[in-house]
Coordinates of C-alpha atoms in Angstrom, one line a residue:
M1269 CA 138.3 -57.6 9.5
D1270 CA 139.7 -54.1 11.2
M1271 CA 136.1 -52.9 11.6
Q1272 CA 137.6 -49.5 13.0
T1273 CA 139.8 -49.3 9.6
I1274 CA 136.6 -50.2 7.6
Q1275 CA 134.8 -47.3 8.7
V1276 CA 137.9 -45.2 8.7
Y1277 CA 137.9 -45.1 4.8
A1278 CA 134.3 -45.9 4.3
P1279 CA 132.8 -43.1 1.6
Y1280 CA 130.5 -41.0 2.2
L1281 CA 127.6 -41.4 -0.2
Y1282 CA 124.8 -38.7 -2.0
F1283 CA 121.6 -39.8 -2.7
D1284 CA 119.0 -37.6 -4.3
K1285 CA 116.4 -36.3 -2.0
N1286 CA 113.9 -38.6 -3.8
E1287 CA 116.0 -41.7 -4.0
P1288 CA 113.5 -44.7 -2.7
F1289 CA 116.3 -47.3 -2.1
F1290 CA 119.7 -47.6 0.2
P1291 CA 122.4 -49.8 1.0
V1292 CA 121.1 -52.8 2.9
R1293 CA 124.8 -54.9 3.1
V1294 CA 128.5 -53.8 1.9
G1295 CA 130.5 -56.8 1.9
V1296 CA 134.3 -55.7 2.4
T1297 CA 137.4 -57.3 0.7
V1298 CA 141.2 -56.0 2.1
F1299 CA 143.7 -56.6 -0.6
E1300 CA 147.4 -56.3 1.0
Q1301 CA 148.9 -57.7 -2.4
E1302 CA 148.2 -58.0 -6.1
G1303 CA 144.7 -60.0 -6.5
V1304 CA 141.5 -60.6 -8.2
S1305 CA 138.3 -58.9 -7.1
P1306 CA 135.6 -61.6 -5.9
S1307 CA 132.8 -59.6 -7.2
F1308 CA 133.9 -57.5 -10.1
R1309 CA 135.7 -58.2 -13.2
R1310 CA 139.0 -56.8 -12.5
S1311 CA 142.6 -57.3 -10.9
F1312 CA 144.8 -55.4 -8.8
P1313 CA 148.2 -55.5 -9.8
F1314 CA 150.2 -53.4 -6.6
N1315 CA 152.2 -51.8 -9.2
D1316 CA 152.6 -48.6 -6.7
I1317 CA 155.1 -48.4 -4.0
R1318 CA 153.2 -46.1 -2.0
L1319 CA 150.4 -48.8 -2.0
K1320 CA 149.9 -50.6 1.4
K1321 CA 146.2 -52.3 0.9
I1322 CA 143.1 -51.9 -1.0
I1323 CA 139.6 -51.9 0.4
E1324 CA 136.8 -53.2 -1.7
Y1325 CA 133.4 -52.1 -0.7
A1326 CA 130.3 -54.0 -2.6
I1327 CA 127.4 -51.9 -1.7
Y1328 CA 124.2 -54.0 -2.2
W1329 CA 120.8 -52.9 -2.1
D1330 CA 117.9 -55.2 -2.8
Y1331 CA 116.4 -52.7 -5.4
D1332 CA 117.6 -50.6 -8.4
I1333 CA 114.8 -48.9 -10.1
Q1334 CA 114.9 -51.2 -12.8
H1335 CA 115.5 -54.5 -11.6
L1336 CA 115.7 -56.6 -8.3
Y1337 CA 119.6 -57.2 -7.0
E1338 CA 122.1 -54.4 -7.3
L1339 CA 125.9 -54.5 -6.4
E1340 CA 127.7 -51.1 -7.0
H1341 CA 131.6 -50.8 -5.9
V1342 CA 134.3 -48.5 -4.3
W1343 CA 137.8 -49.0 -4.2
V1344 CA 139.8 -47.3 -1.6
Y1345 CA 143.8 -46.9 -1.7
I1346 CA 145.8 -46.7 0.9
G1347 CA 149.4 -45.8 1.3
H1348 CA 151.6 -46.8 3.8
D1349 CA 151.4 -43.9 5.5
G1350 CA 147.7 -43.8 5.8
N1351 CA 146.7 -41.5 3.4
V1352 CA 144.0 -41.9 0.8
I1353 CA 146.2 -42.7 -2.7
D1354 CA 143.3 -43.1 -5.1
C1355 CA 139.6 -44.3 -5.2
E1356 CA 137.5 -45.7 -8.2
A1357 CA 133.9 -46.8 -8.1
S1358 CA 131.4 -48.2 -10.2
F1359 CA 129.9 -46.9 -13.3
H1360 CA 127.4 -49.1 -15.0
G1361 CA 129.5 -52.4 -15.2
K1362 CA 132.7 -50.5 -15.8
Y1363 CA 134.7 -47.9 -13.2
L1364 CA 135.8 -44.3 -12.9
K1365 CA 138.3 -42.3 -11.2
G1366 CA 136.5 -41.6 -7.6
L1367 CA 139.1 -38.8 -6.1
L1368 CA 139.2 -35.4 -7.9
K1369 CA 142.6 -34.5 -8.9
D1370 CA 142.5 -31.5 -6.4
R1371 CA 141.5 -34.2 -3.8
S1372 CA 138.3 -31.7 -2.9
N1373 CA 136.2 -34.3 -2.5
L1374 CA 138.4 -35.8 0.4
L1375 CA 136.2 -35.5 3.2
D1376 CA 137.4 -35.5 7.0
G1377 CA 140.9 -37.0 5.7
T1378 CA 139.5 -40.3 4.3
H1379 CA 136.5 -40.3 3.5
V1380 CA 136.0 -39.8 -0.4
R1381 CA 132.7 -38.3 -1.3
L1382 CA 130.5 -39.9 -4.4
F1383 CA 127.2 -38.9 -5.8
S1384 CA 125.0 -42.0 -6.4
Q1385 CA 122.9 -41.9 -9.9
P1386 CA 118.9 -41.6 -8.9
G1387 CA 117.5 -45.2 -8.8
K1388 CA 120.9 -47.0 -10.7
H1389 CA 123.1 -45.9 -8.0
A1390 CA 126.1 -45.8 -10.4
F1391 CA 129.0 -43.4 -8.2
S1392 CA 131.0 -40.4 -9.6
P1393 CA 132.9 -37.8 -7.7
V1394 CA 130.9 -35.3 -10.3
A1395 CA 127.0 -35.0 -9.6
E1396 CA 126.6 -33.0 -12.7
F1397 CA 128.2 -35.9 -14.5
L1398 CA 125.6 -38.4 -13.5
E1399 CA 123.2 -36.4 -15.6
L1400 CA 124.9 -37.2 -18.9
V1401 CA 123.9 -40.7 -18.6
P1402 CA 121.1 -41.1 -21.5
H1403 CA 118.2 -42.1 -20.1
F1404 CA 119.0 -40.7 -16.8
M1405 CA 115.2 -39.2 -16.4
T1406 CA 113.4 -42.2 -18.0
A1407 CA 115.3 -44.9 -16.4
V1408 CA 113.4 -43.8 -12.9
N1409 CA 109.9 -43.7 -14.1
E1410 CA 108.7 -44.9 -17.6
D1411 CA 111.5 -47.6 -17.4
A1412 CA 111.1 -48.5 -14.0
G1413 CA 111.1 -52.1 -13.7
V1414 CA 112.3 -53.0 -17.0
D1415 CA 115.3 -55.8 -15.9
G1416 CA 112.6 -58.0 -13.7
L1417 CA 115.7 -59.9 -11.4
T1418 CA 118.8 -59.9 -12.6
I1419 CA 121.8 -62.3 -12.3
P1420 CA 125.2 -61.5 -11.9
Y1421 CA 127.7 -64.4 -13.1
F1422 CA 128.9 -65.3 -9.8
L1423 CA 125.4 -66.5 -9.1
E1424 CA 124.8 -68.1 -12.1
G1425 CA 123.0 -71.7 -11.3
T1426 CA 122.6 -70.0 -7.8
I1427 CA 119.5 -68.4 -8.4
M1428 CA 117.1 -68.3 -11.6
T1429 CA 114.7 -66.1 -12.7
N1430 CA 111.6 -66.4 -15.0
E1431 CA 108.7 -64.6 -16.7
E1432 CA 106.4 -64.9 -13.6
T1433 CA 109.3 -63.3 -11.0
N1434 CA 110.1 -60.9 -13.7
K1435 CA 106.3 -59.5 -13.9
L1436 CA 106.6 -59.1 -10.3
V1437 CA 109.5 -57.4 -9.9
E1438 CA 108.3 -54.5 -12.5
T1439 CA 104.8 -54.3 -11.3
Y1440 CA 106.6 -53.4 -7.8
L1441 CA 109.3 -51.2 -9.1
K1442 CA 106.4 -49.1 -11.3
S1443 CA 105.1 -48.3 -7.9
C1444 CA 108.5 -46.9 -6.9
A1445 CA 108.8 -44.8 -10.1
F1446 CA 110.3 -41.2 -8.9
T1447 CA 111.5 -37.6 -10.4
P1448 CA 115.1 -36.9 -9.4
A1449 CA 115.2 -33.7 -7.2
L1450 CA 118.6 -33.1 -8.4
V1451 CA 119.5 -32.4 -4.5
Y1452 CA 121.9 -34.7 -2.7
K1453 CA 121.6 -35.5 0.6
E1454 CA 124.6 -37.2 2.6
Y1455 CA 124.3 -40.6 4.0
R1456 CA 127.2 -42.4 5.7
L1457 CA 127.7 -46.2 6.1
D1458 CA 126.0 -47.6 9.3
E1459 CA 128.8 -50.1 11.5
E1460 CA 125.9 -52.7 10.9
L1461 CA 125.9 -52.8 7.2
F1462 CA 129.5 -53.9 7.2
V1463 CA 130.3 -57.8 6.3
P1464 CA 132.8 -60.1 4.5
W1465 CA 132.0 -60.3 1.3
F1466 CA 132.0 -63.8 1.8
K1467 CA 129.2 -63.7 4.1
L1468 CA 127.3 -61.1 1.5
L1469 CA 127.7 -63.8 -1.2
K1470 CA 126.0 -65.9 0.7
E1471 CA 123.3 -63.7 1.8
I1472 CA 122.4 -62.5 -1.3
P1473 CA 120.7 -65.2 -2.7
E1474 CA 118.5 -65.7 0.8
R1475 CA 117.5 -61.9 0.2
I1476 CA 116.6 -62.5 -2.8
Q1477 CA 114.4 -65.4 -2.4
T1478 CA 112.6 -63.4 0.4
K1479 CA 112.1 -60.5 -1.9
I1480 CA 110.4 -62.7 -4.4
A1481 CA 108.3 -64.4 -1.5
D1482 CA 107.2 -60.6 -0.3
L1483 CA 106.6 -59.6 -3.6
T1484 CA 104.2 -62.6 -4.4
E1485 CA 102.4 -62.4 -1.2
L1486 CA 101.5 -58.7 -2.2
Y1487 CA 101.0 -59.0 -5.8
G1488 CA 99.3 -62.6 -6.2
K1489 CA 100.7 -65.5 -7.9
K1490 CA 99.6 -65.7 -11.4
S1491 CA 98.3 -69.1 -12.7

């Protein structure tokens, strides 16, 4: 993995001033020909003759305000000339264009600026767009912890959840409930966060089990 290239094109993220959770790992996959994402239900056909490579940034948090386990994605499309051709970013199970038509959110020539939905972490190149999401405000306070531990399709059979675990997660996340300030601060992904996707895939179940153990110790195991 060419760490210099990974950093050169890494997105600049913008988090709400009151955001309680920040990325702990970024799993990276580089496509130089058509292929399928290992962590998101989509493929890349490489139909654009200008396209040289796509860098997939799978950005991992231990928590979303509503659940334990959180993974969001950014895809940066790079041309043969080294310029950013396009960008896409995940948004509640789907994805949006991440690069504005006028390219005004391309900073320092290679870094796409993306705003993160407070607590939920879906991405948008326009902060105001995030406020159009239903339950934008209630998700981060009265609905905190409602989903417990969520399990993505690629970890099914690897980790398990139950009512006790979900209750522990809910209890903790309710203590993290907040009100968005709607003021965003820049956050740059540190070099130490980047790992190949296959390493992050191995680490995620370990992190989840550690968090469950921490919550059990904090709140006590129910009989």
